[in-house]
Amino acid sequence: MLEAFRAADNVLRQGVQGISDLIATPGLINLDFADVKTIMSNKGSALMGIGVATGENRAAEAAKKAISSPLLETAIDGAQGVIMNITGGTNLSLYEVQEAADIVASASDEDVNMIFGSVINDNLKDEIVVTVIATGFIEQEPEVSKPQRNPLGQGLKQNQSIPKKREVKREEHQQSSSQPRQNTQSSDDTLDIPTFLRNRNKR
């Protein structure tokens, strides 16, 4: 457990030191506070990784370690803003700087805004240190459960009984309205008969 805490503290120390070195240490390809502000200002969450390597493929290995640190919660895939700084000895070549930058850029978003710098440190002989700060991730919004709705077809089936009731009411209304007309028609017919004929019929 103590070793795990030491490893976490070491990563935190390297992160703070890496940001301070980006701002304060002059380099062959210099990075300053304006570059850090451009990448990190209003860009949401940020990830930081540091990789150290030696040997023939030291630049590529250090870059891969920086973007795949086991202590990082997520990878830098989809990052839209990246600052990368590579620090090496006097034998650091421009090819190694470009190689490390290509690896970091390929792991980021296609339209990534990448700023990289390079620092020469005489104390580093065969080592190369790659520091990466990635921002601008597209955060996924939590899914909100929507209330279930009945399909349109079922709603129409349930409502089909309403027109039938209306038709029944119309028929009843027509029947009730037709009866007074018949009565009025019969009364009109009796009025057309002369009075003496009506009295004769009553007898």
PDB file of C-alpha atoms in Angstrom:
ATOM      1  CA  MET A   1       0.000   0.000   0.000  1.00  0.00           C
ATOM      2  CA  LEU A   2       2.842   2.376   0.795  1.00  0.00           C
ATOM      3  CA  GLU A   3       4.341   1.759  -2.637  1.00  0.00           C
ATOM      4  CA  ALA A   4       1.024   2.626  -4.271  1.00  0.00           C
ATOM      5  CA  PHE A   5       0.839   5.924  -2.374  1.00  0.00           C
ATOM      6  CA  ARG A   6       4.457   6.691  -3.299  1.00  0.00           C
ATOM      7  CA  ALA A   7       3.692   6.077  -6.968  1.00  0.00           C
ATOM      8  CA  ALA A   8       0.644   8.360  -6.816  1.00  0.00           C
ATOM      9  CA  ASP A   9       2.613  11.080  -5.033  1.00  0.00           C
ATOM     10  CA  ASN A  10       5.397  10.789  -7.594  1.00  0.00           C
ATOM     11  CA  VAL A  11       2.956  11.267 -10.480  1.00  0.00           C
ATOM     12  CA  LEU A  12       1.455  14.301  -8.759  1.00  0.00           C
ATOM     13  CA  ARG A  13       4.919  15.745  -8.198  1.00  0.00           C
ATOM     14  CA  GLN A  14       5.858  15.181 -11.807  1.00  0.00           C
ATOM     15  CA  GLY A  15       2.636  16.838 -12.952  1.00  0.00           C
ATOM     16  CA  VAL A  16       3.168  19.975 -10.895  1.00  0.00           C
ATOM     17  CA  GLN A  17       6.822  20.102 -11.847  1.00  0.00           C
ATOM     18  CA  GLY A  18       6.000  19.536 -15.498  1.00  0.00           C
ATOM     19  CA  ILE A  19       3.572  22.480 -15.643  1.00  0.00           C
ATOM     20  CA  SER A  20       5.973  24.751 -13.775  1.00  0.00           C
ATOM     21  CA  ASP A  21       8.829  23.753 -16.086  1.00  0.00           C
ATOM     22  CA  LEU A  22       6.678  24.510 -19.138  1.00  0.00           C
ATOM     23  CA  ILE A  23       6.131  28.046 -17.902  1.00  0.00           C
ATOM     24  CA  ALA A  24       9.444  28.884 -16.229  1.00  0.00           C
ATOM     25  CA  THR A  25      12.141  26.928 -18.076  1.00  0.00           C
ATOM     26  CA  PRO A  26      13.379  28.417 -21.358  1.00  0.00           C
ATOM     27  CA  GLY A  27      13.665  25.850 -24.103  1.00  0.00           C
ATOM     28  CA  LEU A  28      14.955  25.218 -27.569  1.00  0.00           C
ATOM     29  CA  ILE A  29      11.329  25.389 -28.719  1.00  0.00           C
ATOM     30  CA  ASN A  30       9.886  27.522 -25.972  1.00  0.00           C
ATOM     31  CA  LEU A  31       6.507  27.154 -24.282  1.00  0.00           C
ATOM     32  CA  ASP A  32       5.115  29.830 -21.995  1.00  0.00           C
ATOM     33  CA  PHE A  33       2.064  30.660 -19.895  1.00  0.00           C
ATOM     34  CA  ALA A  34       0.151  31.935 -22.931  1.00  0.00           C
ATOM     35  CA  ASP A  35       0.375  28.486 -24.528  1.00  0.00           C
ATOM     36  CA  VAL A  36      -0.836  26.799 -21.348  1.00  0.00           C
ATOM     37  CA  LYS A  37      -3.730  29.270 -21.100  1.00  0.00           C
ATOM     38  CA  THR A  38      -4.693  28.714 -24.738  1.00  0.00           C
ATOM     39  CA  ILE A  39      -5.006  24.964 -24.283  1.00  0.00           C
ATOM     40  CA  MET A  40      -6.462  24.829 -20.769  1.00  0.00           C
ATOM     41  CA  SER A  41      -8.742  27.883 -20.534  1.00  0.00           C
ATOM     42  CA  ASN A  42     -12.464  26.938 -20.559  1.00  0.00           C
ATOM     43  CA  LYS A  43     -11.729  23.474 -21.942  1.00  0.00           C
ATOM     44  CA  GLY A  44     -13.259  21.313 -19.219  1.00  0.00           C
ATOM     45  CA  SER A  45     -11.393  18.421 -17.670  1.00  0.00           C
ATOM     46  CA  ALA A  46      -7.696  17.889 -18.381  1.00  0.00           C
ATOM     47  CA  LEU A  47      -5.435  14.858 -18.381  1.00  0.00           C
ATOM     48  CA  MET A  48      -1.711  14.842 -17.818  1.00  0.00           C
ATOM     49  CA  GLY A  49       0.865  12.163 -18.460  1.00  0.00           C
ATOM     50  CA  ILE A  50       4.643  11.902 -18.217  1.00  0.00           C
ATOM     51  CA  GLY A  51       6.823   9.309 -19.900  1.00  0.00           C
ATOM     52  CA  VAL A  52      10.542   8.623 -19.473  1.00  0.00           C
ATOM     53  CA  ALA A  53      12.592   6.346 -21.726  1.00  0.00           C
ATOM     54  CA  THR A  54      16.143   5.606 -22.849  1.00  0.00           C
ATOM     55  CA  GLY A  55      17.725   3.752 -25.741  1.00  0.00           C
ATOM     56  CA  GLU A  56      17.291   3.805 -29.490  1.00  0.00           C
ATOM     57  CA  ASN A  57      13.505   4.312 -29.617  1.00  0.00           C
ATOM     58  CA  ARG A  58      13.434   6.513 -26.534  1.00  0.00           C
ATOM     59  CA  ALA A  59      11.296   9.265 -28.088  1.00  0.00           C
ATOM     60  CA  ALA A  60       8.550   6.899 -29.245  1.00  0.00           C
ATOM     61  CA  GLU A  61       8.570   4.928 -25.993  1.00  0.00           C
ATOM     62  CA  ALA A  62       8.453   8.054 -23.836  1.00  0.00           C
ATOM     63  CA  ALA A  63       5.551   9.448 -25.868  1.00  0.00           C
ATOM     64  CA  LYS A  64       3.592   6.185 -25.601  1.00  0.00           C
ATOM     65  CA  LYS A  65       4.164   6.073 -21.851  1.00  0.00           C
ATOM     66  CA  ALA A  66       2.976   9.665 -21.517  1.00  0.00           C
ATOM     67  CA  ILE A  67      -0.351   9.010 -23.260  1.00  0.00           C
ATOM     68  CA  SER A  68      -0.962   5.594 -21.660  1.00  0.00           C
ATOM     69  CA  SER A  69      -0.078   6.143 -18.024  1.00  0.00           C
ATOM     70  CA  PRO A  70      -1.659   3.398 -15.852  1.00  0.00           C
ATOM     71  CA  LEU A  71      -2.724   6.040 -13.334  1.00  0.00           C
ATOM     72  CA  LEU A  72      -4.761   8.012 -15.879  1.00  0.00           C
ATOM     73  CA  GLU A  73      -8.522   7.520 -15.565  1.00  0.00           C
ATOM     74  CA  THR A  74      -9.090   7.732 -19.323  1.00  0.00           C
ATOM     75  CA  ALA A  75      -7.008   7.912 -22.481  1.00  0.00           C
ATOM     76  CA  ILE A  76      -6.414  11.102 -24.446  1.00  0.00           C
ATOM     77  CA  ASP A  77      -8.531   9.854 -27.348  1.00  0.00           C
ATOM     78  CA  GLY A  78     -10.653  12.718 -28.646  1.00  0.00           C
ATOM     79  CA  ALA A  79      -8.613  15.480 -27.018  1.00  0.00           C
ATOM     80  CA  GLN A  80      -9.008  18.732 -28.961  1.00  0.00           C
ATOM     81  CA  GLY A  81      -6.185  20.599 -27.234  1.00  0.00           C
ATOM     82  CA  VAL A  82      -2.728  19.203 -26.394  1.00  0.00           C
ATOM     83  CA  ILE A  83       0.486  20.629 -24.991  1.00  0.00           C
ATOM     84  CA  MET A  84       3.515  18.386 -25.367  1.00  0.00           C
ATOM     85  CA  ASN A  85       6.994  19.112 -24.103  1.00  0.00           C
ATOM     86  CA  ILE A  86       9.992  16.887 -24.696  1.00  0.00           C
ATOM     87  CA  THR A  87      13.110  17.275 -22.585  1.00  0.00           C
ATOM     88  CA  GLY A  88      16.429  15.611 -23.354  1.00  0.00           C
ATOM     89  CA  GLY A  89      20.182  16.005 -23.223  1.00  0.00           C
ATOM     90  CA  THR A  90      22.435  17.681 -25.714  1.00  0.00           C
ATOM     91  CA  ASN A  91      22.055  14.694 -28.043  1.00  0.00           C
ATOM     92  CA  LEU A  92      18.315  15.312 -28.498  1.00  0.00           C
ATOM     93  CA  SER A  93      17.522  15.530 -32.207  1.00  0.00           C
ATOM     94  CA  LEU A  94      14.741  17.308 -34.062  1.00  0.00           C
ATOM     95  CA  TYR A  95      13.678  13.978 -35.544  1.00  0.00           C
ATOM     96  CA  GLU A  96      12.985  12.610 -32.065  1.00  0.00           C
ATOM     97  CA  VAL A  97      10.919  15.670 -31.213  1.00  0.00           C
ATOM     98  CA  GLN A  98       8.844  15.239 -34.376  1.00  0.00           C
ATOM     99  CA  GLU A  99       8.453  11.499 -33.795  1.00  0.00           C
ATOM    100  CA  ALA A 100       7.086  12.027 -30.292  1.00  0.00           C
ATOM    101  CA  ALA A 101       4.758  14.779 -31.513  1.00  0.00           C
ATOM    102  CA  ASP A 102       3.350  12.537 -34.266  1.00  0.00           C
ATOM    103  CA  ILE A 103       2.562   9.757 -31.790  1.00  0.00           C
ATOM    104  CA  VAL A 104       0.728  12.108 -29.439  1.00  0.00           C
ATOM    105  CA  ALA A 105      -1.171  13.777 -32.300  1.00  0.00           C
ATOM    106  CA  SER A 106      -2.301  10.429 -33.737  1.00  0.00           C
ATOM    107  CA  ALA A 107      -3.844   9.523 -30.365  1.00  0.00           C
ATOM    108  CA  SER A 108      -5.810  12.794 -30.186  1.00  0.00           C
ATOM    109  CA  ASP A 109      -8.701  14.251 -32.174  1.00  0.00           C
ATOM    110  CA  GLU A 110      -8.273  14.748 -35.916  1.00  0.00           C
ATOM    111  CA  ASP A 111      -8.612  18.532 -35.553  1.00  0.00           C
ATOM    112  CA  VAL A 112      -6.449  18.781 -32.440  1.00  0.00           C
ATOM    113  CA  ASN A 113      -4.826  22.102 -31.577  1.00  0.00           C
ATOM    114  CA  MET A 114      -1.367  20.902 -30.567  1.00  0.00           C
ATOM    115  CA  ILE A 115       1.464  23.029 -29.216  1.00  0.00           C
ATOM    116  CA  PHE A 116       4.776  21.320 -28.555  1.00  0.00           C
ATOM    117  CA  GLY A 117       8.070  22.482 -27.180  1.00  0.00           C
ATOM    118  CA  SER A 118      11.544  21.138 -26.525  1.00  0.00           C
ATOM    119  CA  VAL A 119      13.997  21.727 -23.690  1.00  0.00           C
ATOM    120  CA  ILE A 120      17.691  20.835 -23.497  1.00  0.00           C
ATOM    121  CA  ASN A 121      18.806  19.688 -20.053  1.00  0.00           C
ATOM    122  CA  ASP A 122      22.495  18.946 -19.637  1.00  0.00           C
ATOM    123  CA  ASN A 123      21.788  16.729 -16.641  1.00  0.00           C
ATOM    124  CA  LEU A 124      19.862  14.292 -18.811  1.00  0.00           C
ATOM    125  CA  LYS A 125      22.322  12.143 -20.701  1.00  0.00           C
ATOM    126  CA  ASP A 126      20.442   9.370 -22.486  1.00  0.00           C
ATOM    127  CA  GLU A 127      17.000   9.984 -20.997  1.00  0.00           C
ATOM    128  CA  ILE A 128      14.069  11.676 -22.690  1.00  0.00           C
ATOM    129  CA  VAL A 129      11.108  13.022 -20.722  1.00  0.00           C
ATOM    130  CA  VAL A 130       7.810  13.649 -22.535  1.00  0.00           C
ATOM    131  CA  THR A 131       5.123  15.683 -20.764  1.00  0.00           C
ATOM    132  CA  VAL A 132       1.590  15.758 -22.211  1.00  0.00           C
ATOM    133  CA  ILE A 133      -1.397  17.863 -21.132  1.00  0.00           C
ATOM    134  CA  ALA A 134      -4.643  17.060 -22.977  1.00  0.00           C
ATOM    135  CA  THR A 135      -7.924  19.011 -22.784  1.00  0.00           C
ATOM    136  CA  GLY A 136     -11.128  19.591 -24.751  1.00  0.00           C
ATOM    137  CA  PHE A 137     -12.786  16.228 -24.285  1.00  0.00           C
ATOM    138  CA  ILE A 138     -16.408  15.832 -25.383  1.00  0.00           C
ATOM    139  CA  GLU A 139     -18.189  14.798 -22.214  1.00  0.00           C
ATOM    140  CA  GLN A 140     -21.155  12.498 -22.658  1.00  0.00           C
ATOM    141  CA  GLU A 141     -24.379  13.655 -21.065  1.00  0.00           C
ATOM    142  CA  PRO A 142     -26.195  11.174 -18.837  1.00  0.00           C
ATOM    143  CA  GLU A 143     -29.146   9.491 -20.512  1.00  0.00           C
ATOM    144  CA  VAL A 144     -32.522  10.618 -19.202  1.00  0.00           C
ATOM    145  CA  SER A 145     -35.229   7.972 -19.150  1.00  0.00           C
ATOM    146  CA  LYS A 146     -38.248   9.050 -21.174  1.00  0.00           C
ATOM    147  CA  PRO A 147     -41.802   8.065 -20.197  1.00  0.00           C
ATOM    148  CA  GLN A 148     -43.229   5.277 -22.294  1.00  0.00           C
ATOM    149  CA  ARG A 149     -45.962   6.269 -24.694  1.00  0.00           C
ATOM    150  CA  ASN A 150     -48.578   4.088 -26.286  1.00  0.00           C
ATOM    151  CA  PRO A 151     -48.069   3.488 -30.004  1.00  0.00           C
ATOM    152  CA  LEU A 152     -50.150   5.619 -32.303  1.00  0.00           C
ATOM    153  CA  GLY A 153     -52.061   2.619 -33.597  1.00  0.00           C
ATOM    154  CA  GLN A 154     -53.231   1.567 -30.134  1.00  0.00           C
ATOM    155  CA  GLY A 155     -54.439   5.070 -29.383  1.00  0.00           C
ATOM    156  CA  LEU A 156     -56.551   5.081 -32.511  1.00  0.00           C
ATOM    157  CA  LYS A 157     -58.098   1.722 -31.680  1.00  0.00           C
ATOM    158  CA  GLN A 158     -59.118   2.913 -28.257  1.00  0.00           C
ATOM    159  CA  ASN A 159     -60.741   6.031 -29.671  1.00  0.00           C
ATOM    160  CA  GLN A 160     -62.728   4.232 -32.379  1.00  0.00           C
ATOM    161  CA  SER A 161     -65.715   3.796 -30.034  1.00  0.00           C
ATOM    162  CA  ILE A 162     -66.307   7.545 -29.782  1.00  0.00           C
ATOM    163  CA  PRO A 163     -67.660   8.095 -33.337  1.00  0.00           C
ATOM    164  CA  LYS A 164     -70.105   5.180 -32.855  1.00  0.00           C
ATOM    165  CA  LYS A 165     -71.657   6.847 -29.816  1.00  0.00           C
ATOM    166  CA  ARG A 166     -72.042  10.039 -31.760  1.00  0.00           C
ATOM    167  CA  GLU A 167     -73.791   8.194 -34.607  1.00  0.00           C
ATOM    168  CA  VAL A 168     -76.253   6.616 -32.156  1.00  0.00           C
ATOM    169  CA  LYS A 169     -77.043  10.013 -30.673  1.00  0.00           C
ATOM    170  CA  ARG A 170     -77.610  11.435 -34.137  1.00  0.00           C
ATOM    171  CA  GLU A 171     -80.037   8.621 -35.013  1.00  0.00           C
ATOM    172  CA  GLU A 172     -82.000   9.163 -31.791  1.00  0.00           C
ATOM    173  CA  HIS A 173     -82.116  12.870 -32.486  1.00  0.00           C
ATOM    174  CA  GLN A 174     -83.386  12.252 -36.021  1.00  0.00           C
ATOM    175  CA  GLN A 175     -86.089   9.875 -34.781  1.00  0.00           C
ATOM    176  CA  SER A 176     -87.250  12.257 -32.069  1.00  0.00           C
ATOM    177  CA  SER A 177     -87.265  15.170 -34.487  1.00  0.00           C
ATOM    178  CA  SER A 178     -89.246  13.210 -37.100  1.00  0.00           C
ATOM    179  CA  GLN A 179     -92.143  12.413 -34.756  1.00  0.00           C
ATOM    180  CA  PRO A 180     -93.315  16.021 -34.209  1.00  0.00           C
ATOM    181  CA  ARG A 181     -93.197  16.559 -37.932  1.00  0.00           C
ATOM    182  CA  GLN A 182     -95.622  13.680 -38.473  1.00  0.00           C
ATOM    183  CA  ASN A 183     -97.979  15.045 -35.803  1.00  0.00           C
ATOM    184  CA  THR A 184     -97.895  18.521 -37.260  1.00  0.00           C
ATOM    185  CA  GLN A 185     -98.453  17.093 -40.699  1.00  0.00           C
ATOM    186  CA  SER A 186    -101.588  15.175 -39.574  1.00  0.00           C
ATOM    187  CA  SER A 187    -102.951  18.255 -37.822  1.00  0.00           C
ATOM    188  CA  ASP A 188    -102.399  20.283 -40.954  1.00  0.00           C
ATOM    189  CA  ASP A 189    -104.294  17.701 -42.968  1.00  0.00           C
ATOM    190  CA  THR A 190    -107.339  17.960 -40.680  1.00  0.00           C
ATOM    191  CA  LEU A 191    -107.365  21.711 -40.968  1.00  0.00           C
ATOM    192  CA  ASP A 192    -107.653  21.432 -44.753  1.00  0.00           C
ATOM    193  CA  ILE A 193    -110.999  19.510 -44.437  1.00  0.00           C
ATOM    194  CA  PRO A 194    -114.101  21.754 -44.282  1.00  0.00           C
ATOM    195  CA  THR A 195    -115.854  22.075 -40.957  1.00  0.00           C
ATOM    196  CA  PHE A 196    -119.137  20.411 -41.929  1.00  0.00           C
ATOM    197  CA  LEU A 197    -117.271  17.394 -43.312  1.00  0.00           C
ATOM    198  CA  ARG A 198    -115.276  17.055 -40.138  1.00  0.00           C
ATOM    199  CA  ASN A 199    -118.465  17.193 -38.046  1.00  0.00           C
ATOM    200  CA  ARG A 200    -120.039  14.561 -40.288  1.00  0.00           C
ATOM    201  CA  ASN A 201    -117.057  12.277 -39.815  1.00  0.00           C
ATOM    202  CA  LYS A 202    -117.315  12.625 -36.041  1.00  0.00           C
ATOM    203  CA  ARG A 203    -120.950  11.414 -36.178  1.00  0.00           C
TER     204      ARG A 203
END
